[in-house]
PDB file of C-alpha atoms in Angstrom:
ATOM      1  CA  UNK A   1      -7.512 105.982-127.865  1.00 75.00           C
ATOM      2  CA  UNK A   2      -6.427 109.938-130.029  1.00 75.00           C
ATOM      3  CA  UNK A   3      -7.076 112.955-129.405  1.00 79.00           C
ATOM      4  CA  UNK A   4      -9.995 114.045-131.283  1.00 83.00           C
ATOM      5  CA  UNK A   5     -12.149 111.501-129.049  1.00 84.00           C
ATOM      6  CA  UNK A   6     -10.455 112.238-125.875  1.00 83.00           C
ATOM      7  CA  UNK A   7     -11.947 115.965-127.538  1.00 85.00           C
ATOM      8  CA  UNK A   8     -15.657 114.661-128.371  1.00 89.00           C
ATOM      9  CA  UNK A   9     -15.183 112.779-124.882  1.00 87.00           C
ATOM     10  CA  UNK A  10     -14.461 115.721-123.248  1.00 86.00           C
ATOM     11  CA  UNK A  11     -17.622 117.744-124.009  1.00 90.00           C
ATOM     12  CA  UNK A  12     -19.937 115.440-122.339  1.00 92.00           C
ATOM     13  CA  UNK A  13     -21.427 116.257-118.974  1.00 91.00           C
ATOM     14  CA  UNK A  14     -18.453 114.648-116.346  1.00 90.00           C
ATOM     15  CA  UNK A  15     -21.028 111.208-115.257  1.00 92.00           C
ATOM     16  CA  UNK A  16     -21.272 109.916-119.312  1.00 93.00           C
ATOM     17  CA  UNK A  17     -17.989 111.498-119.722  1.00 92.00           C
ATOM     18  CA  UNK A  18     -16.248 109.167-117.105  1.00 93.00           C
ATOM     19  CA  UNK A  19     -18.297 106.268-117.856  1.00 93.00           C
ATOM     20  CA  UNK A  20     -18.139 106.316-121.662  1.00 92.00           C
ATOM     21  CA  UNK A  21     -13.961 106.180-120.501  1.00 92.00           C
ATOM     22  CA  UNK A  22     -14.444 103.113-118.460  1.00 94.00           C
ATOM     23  CA  UNK A  23     -16.067 101.464-121.487  1.00 92.00           C
ATOM     24  CA  UNK A  24     -12.914 102.439-123.382  1.00 89.00           C
ATOM     25  CA  UNK A  25     -10.957 101.003-120.606  1.00 91.00           C
ATOM     26  CA  UNK A  26     -12.867  97.815-120.427  1.00 93.00           C
ATOM     27  CA  UNK A  27     -11.944  97.013-123.876  1.00 90.00           C
ATOM     28  CA  UNK A  28      -8.696  97.556-122.920  1.00 86.00           C
ATOM     29  CA  UNK A  29      -7.873  95.825-119.882  1.00 90.00           C
ATOM     30  CA  UNK A  30     -10.748  93.313-120.227  1.00 93.00           C
ATOM     31  CA  UNK A  31     -11.527  94.845-117.331  1.00 94.00           C
ATOM     32  CA  UNK A  32     -12.358  97.646-114.877  1.00 95.00           C
ATOM     33  CA  UNK A  33      -9.094  97.680-112.142  1.00 94.00           C
ATOM     34  CA  UNK A  34     -10.900  98.803-109.300  1.00 94.00           C
ATOM     35  CA  UNK A  35      -9.583 102.376-108.334  1.00 94.00           C
ATOM     36  CA  UNK A  36     -11.306 102.839-111.350  1.00 95.00           C
ATOM     37  CA  UNK A  37     -14.262 101.696-110.285  1.00 93.00           C
ATOM     38  CA  UNK A  38     -14.263 103.039-106.576  1.00 94.00           C
ATOM     39  CA  UNK A  39     -13.438 106.510-107.604  1.00 95.00           C
ATOM     40  CA  UNK A  40     -17.003 106.191-110.824  1.00 92.00           C
ATOM     41  CA  UNK A  41     -17.953 108.996-107.647  1.00 92.00           C
ATOM     42  CA  UNK A  42     -15.754 111.693-108.792  1.00 95.00           C
ATOM     43  CA  UNK A  43     -16.040 111.487-112.418  1.00 93.00           C
ATOM     44  CA  UNK A  44     -13.411 115.016-112.816  1.00 92.00           C
ATOM     45  CA  UNK A  45     -11.337 112.834-110.775  1.00 94.00           C
ATOM     46  CA  UNK A  46     -11.425 109.615-112.915  1.00 94.00           C
ATOM     47  CA  UNK A  47     -11.779 111.512-116.456  1.00 93.00           C
ATOM     48  CA  UNK A  48      -8.290 113.555-115.393  1.00 92.00           C
ATOM     49  CA  UNK A  49      -5.941 110.157-114.232  1.00 93.00           C
ATOM     50  CA  UNK A  50      -7.787 107.499-116.909  1.00 91.00           C
ATOM     51  CA  UNK A  51      -6.316 110.559-119.601  1.00 90.00           C
ATOM     52  CA  UNK A  52      -3.310 111.136-117.903  1.00 91.00           C
ATOM     53  CA  UNK A  53      -3.047 107.321-118.046  1.00 88.00           C
ATOM     54  CA  UNK A  54      -4.280 106.862-121.332  1.00 85.00           C
ATOM     55  CA  UNK A  55      -1.304 109.485-122.672  1.00 86.00           C
ATOM     56  CA  UNK A  56       1.620 107.556-120.939  1.00 88.00           C
ATOM     57  CA  UNK A  57       0.553 104.051-121.404  1.00 78.00           C
ATOM     58  CA  UNK A  58      -1.916 102.991-123.709  1.00 67.00           C
ATOM     59  CA  UNK A  59      -0.244 105.997-126.223  1.00 74.00           C
ATOM     60  CA  UNK A  60       3.270 104.880-126.198  1.00 82.00           C
ATOM     61  CA  UNK A  61       4.644 103.611-129.532  1.00 83.00           C
ATOM     62  CA  UNK A  62       8.057 102.014-128.385  1.00 90.00           C
ATOM     63  CA  UNK A  63       6.505  99.890-126.286  1.00 93.00           C
ATOM     64  CA  UNK A  64       3.793  97.330-127.765  1.00 93.00           C
ATOM     65  CA  UNK A  65       1.154  96.107-124.988  1.00 91.00           C
ATOM     66  CA  UNK A  66       2.783  92.203-123.432  1.00 96.00           C
ATOM     67  CA  UNK A  67       6.109  94.938-122.872  1.00 96.00           C
ATOM     68  CA  UNK A  68       3.505  97.339-120.912  1.00 94.00           C
ATOM     69  CA  UNK A  69       2.289  94.255-119.179  1.00 96.00           C
ATOM     70  CA  UNK A  70       4.752  93.068-118.242  1.00 98.00           C
ATOM     71  CA  UNK A  71       6.460  95.921-117.778  1.00 97.00           C
ATOM     72  CA  UNK A  72       3.355  97.065-115.063  1.00 96.00           C
ATOM     73  CA  UNK A  73       3.733  93.109-113.304  1.00 98.00           C
ATOM     74  CA  UNK A  74       7.683  94.166-112.150  1.00 98.00           C
ATOM     75  CA  UNK A  75       6.897  97.746-110.870  1.00 97.00           C
ATOM     76  CA  UNK A  76       3.356  96.433-108.940  1.00 97.00           C
ATOM     77  CA  UNK A  77       5.434  93.353-107.549  1.00 97.00           C
ATOM     78  CA  UNK A  78       8.646  95.875-106.611  1.00 95.00           C
ATOM     79  CA  UNK A  79       5.677  97.792-104.774  1.00 95.00           C
ATOM     80  CA  UNK A  80       4.058  94.659-103.385  1.00 95.00           C
ATOM     81  CA  UNK A  81       0.331  96.251-105.019  1.00 95.00           C
ATOM     82  CA  UNK A  82      -1.636  92.550-104.847  1.00 96.00           C
ATOM     83  CA  UNK A  83      -4.355  94.387-106.677  1.00 95.00           C
ATOM     84  CA  UNK A  84      -1.931  95.668-108.755  1.00 95.00           C
ATOM     85  CA  UNK A  85       0.078  92.658-109.560  1.00 97.00           C
ATOM     86  CA  UNK A  86      -3.434  89.938-109.768  1.00 97.00           C
ATOM     87  CA  UNK A  87      -4.852  92.926-112.340  1.00 96.00           C
ATOM     88  CA  UNK A  88      -1.656  93.189-114.634  1.00 97.00           C
ATOM     89  CA  UNK A  89      -0.947  89.153-114.492  1.00 98.00           C
ATOM     90  CA  UNK A  90      -4.740  88.254-115.761  1.00 97.00           C
ATOM     91  CA  UNK A  91      -4.249  91.334-118.344  1.00 96.00           C
ATOM     92  CA  UNK A  92      -1.066  90.030-119.153  1.00 98.00           C
ATOM     93  CA  UNK A  93      -2.565  86.722-119.568  1.00 98.00           C
ATOM     94  CA  UNK A  94      -5.141  87.361-121.302  1.00 96.00           C
ATOM     95  CA  UNK A  95      -2.365  89.106-123.942  1.00 96.00           C
ATOM     96  CA  UNK A  96      -0.751  85.678-124.709  1.00 98.00           C
ATOM     97  CA  UNK A  97       2.048  86.445-121.837  1.00 98.00           C
ATOM     98  CA  UNK A  98       3.445  82.966-121.068  1.00 98.00           C
ATOM     99  CA  UNK A  99       3.808  81.828-117.154  1.00 98.00           C
ATOM    100  CA  UNK A 100       7.486  82.219-117.541  1.00 98.00           C
ATOM    101  CA  UNK A 101       7.241  85.151-118.957  1.00 98.00           C
ATOM    102  CA  UNK A 102       5.328  86.426-115.408  1.00 98.00           C
ATOM    103  CA  UNK A 103       7.783  84.327-113.627  1.00 98.00           C
ATOM    104  CA  UNK A 104      11.181  85.947-114.833  1.00 98.00           C
ATOM    105  CA  UNK A 105       9.623  89.313-114.672  1.00 98.00           C
ATOM    106  CA  UNK A 106       9.277  88.970-110.515  1.00 98.00           C
ATOM    107  CA  UNK A 107      12.019  87.869-110.098  1.00 97.00           C
ATOM    108  CA  UNK A 108      13.951  90.814-112.057  1.00 97.00           C
ATOM    109  CA  UNK A 109      11.896  92.915-110.160  1.00 97.00           C
ATOM    110  CA  UNK A 110      12.583  91.241-106.299  1.00 96.00           C
ATOM    111  CA  UNK A 111      16.001  90.883-107.848  1.00 96.00           C
ATOM    112  CA  UNK A 112      15.777  94.781-108.529  1.00 95.00           C
ATOM    113  CA  UNK A 113      14.083  95.634-105.361  1.00 94.00           C
ATOM    114  CA  UNK A 114      16.617  93.823-103.059  1.00 95.00           C
ATOM    115  CA  UNK A 115      19.039  96.123-104.222  1.00 95.00           C
ATOM    116  CA  UNK A 116      17.620  98.830-103.239  1.00 93.00           C
ATOM    117  CA  UNK A 117      17.107  97.654 -99.624  1.00 92.00           C
ATOM    118  CA  UNK A 118      20.584  96.885 -99.887  1.00 94.00           C
ATOM    119  CA  UNK A 119      21.692 100.155-100.918  1.00 94.00           C
ATOM    120  CA  UNK A 120      19.755 102.901 -99.109  1.00 93.00           C
ATOM    121  CA  UNK A 121      20.318 100.317 -96.175  1.00 92.00           C
ATOM    122  CA  UNK A 122      24.137 100.492 -96.216  1.00 91.00           C
ATOM    123  CA  UNK A 123      24.150 104.221 -97.126  1.00 92.00           C
ATOM    124  CA  UNK A 124      22.523 105.354 -93.903  1.00 91.00           C
ATOM    125  CA  UNK A 125      24.594 102.828 -92.198  1.00 90.00           C
ATOM    126  CA  UNK A 126      27.690 104.818 -93.988  1.00 89.00           C
ATOM    127  CA  UNK A 127      26.152 108.504 -93.451  1.00 88.00           C
ATOM    128  CA  UNK A 128      26.191 107.348 -90.170  1.00 88.00           C
ATOM    129  CA  UNK A 129      29.847 106.308 -90.112  1.00 83.00           C
ATOM    130  CA  UNK A 130      28.476 102.401 -88.854  1.00 72.00           C
ATOM    131  CA  UNK A 131      31.111 100.534 -91.683  1.00 63.00           C
ATOM    132  CA  UNK A 132      31.252  97.146 -91.216  1.00 64.00           C
ATOM    133  CA  UNK A 133      34.586  95.415 -90.712  1.00 64.00           C
ATOM    134  CA  UNK A 134      35.504  91.971 -91.331  1.00 56.00           C
ATOM    135  CA  UNK A 135      37.465  89.651 -89.218  1.00 54.00           C
ATOM    136  CA  UNK A 136      40.713  91.244 -90.534  1.00 55.00           C
ATOM    137  CA  UNK A 137      39.396  94.914 -90.120  1.00 57.00           C
ATOM    138  CA  UNK A 138      38.486  95.432 -93.593  1.00 62.00           C
ATOM    139  CA  UNK A 139      35.672  98.139 -93.784  1.00 60.00           C
ATOM    140  CA  UNK A 140      33.009  96.987 -96.130  1.00 58.00           C
ATOM    141  CA  UNK A 141      30.480  99.514 -97.116  1.00 52.00           C
TER     142      UNK A 141
END
């Protein structure tokens, strides 16, 4: 959404601005995400959230819409946000992303999530001087 359109929307009453922005979100996603529907009763928060997300995600000049959705799928999977994950899978499918691309994205997210658990756990052990030793006495940390 361009700045002129945002300025025009912001001149409206909060309830009206929120409804107009929700229509814009629906055009992009093909639906309105749950959290935005939930925030409908707090138009000041809703408007600022949508404008913030728009500035970061939808105005990206370096990534196309499919790539943004694949990133969103990976992050949602890693964070275990089931609702976000399902929404972004639906949006990605509408954009023509294949099942295989989605699965590979989830595999990458899983691999990184696993590495994060291992790195955090072993660093905590190391910080507490709980180094692991194999049968010949070499430390593994």
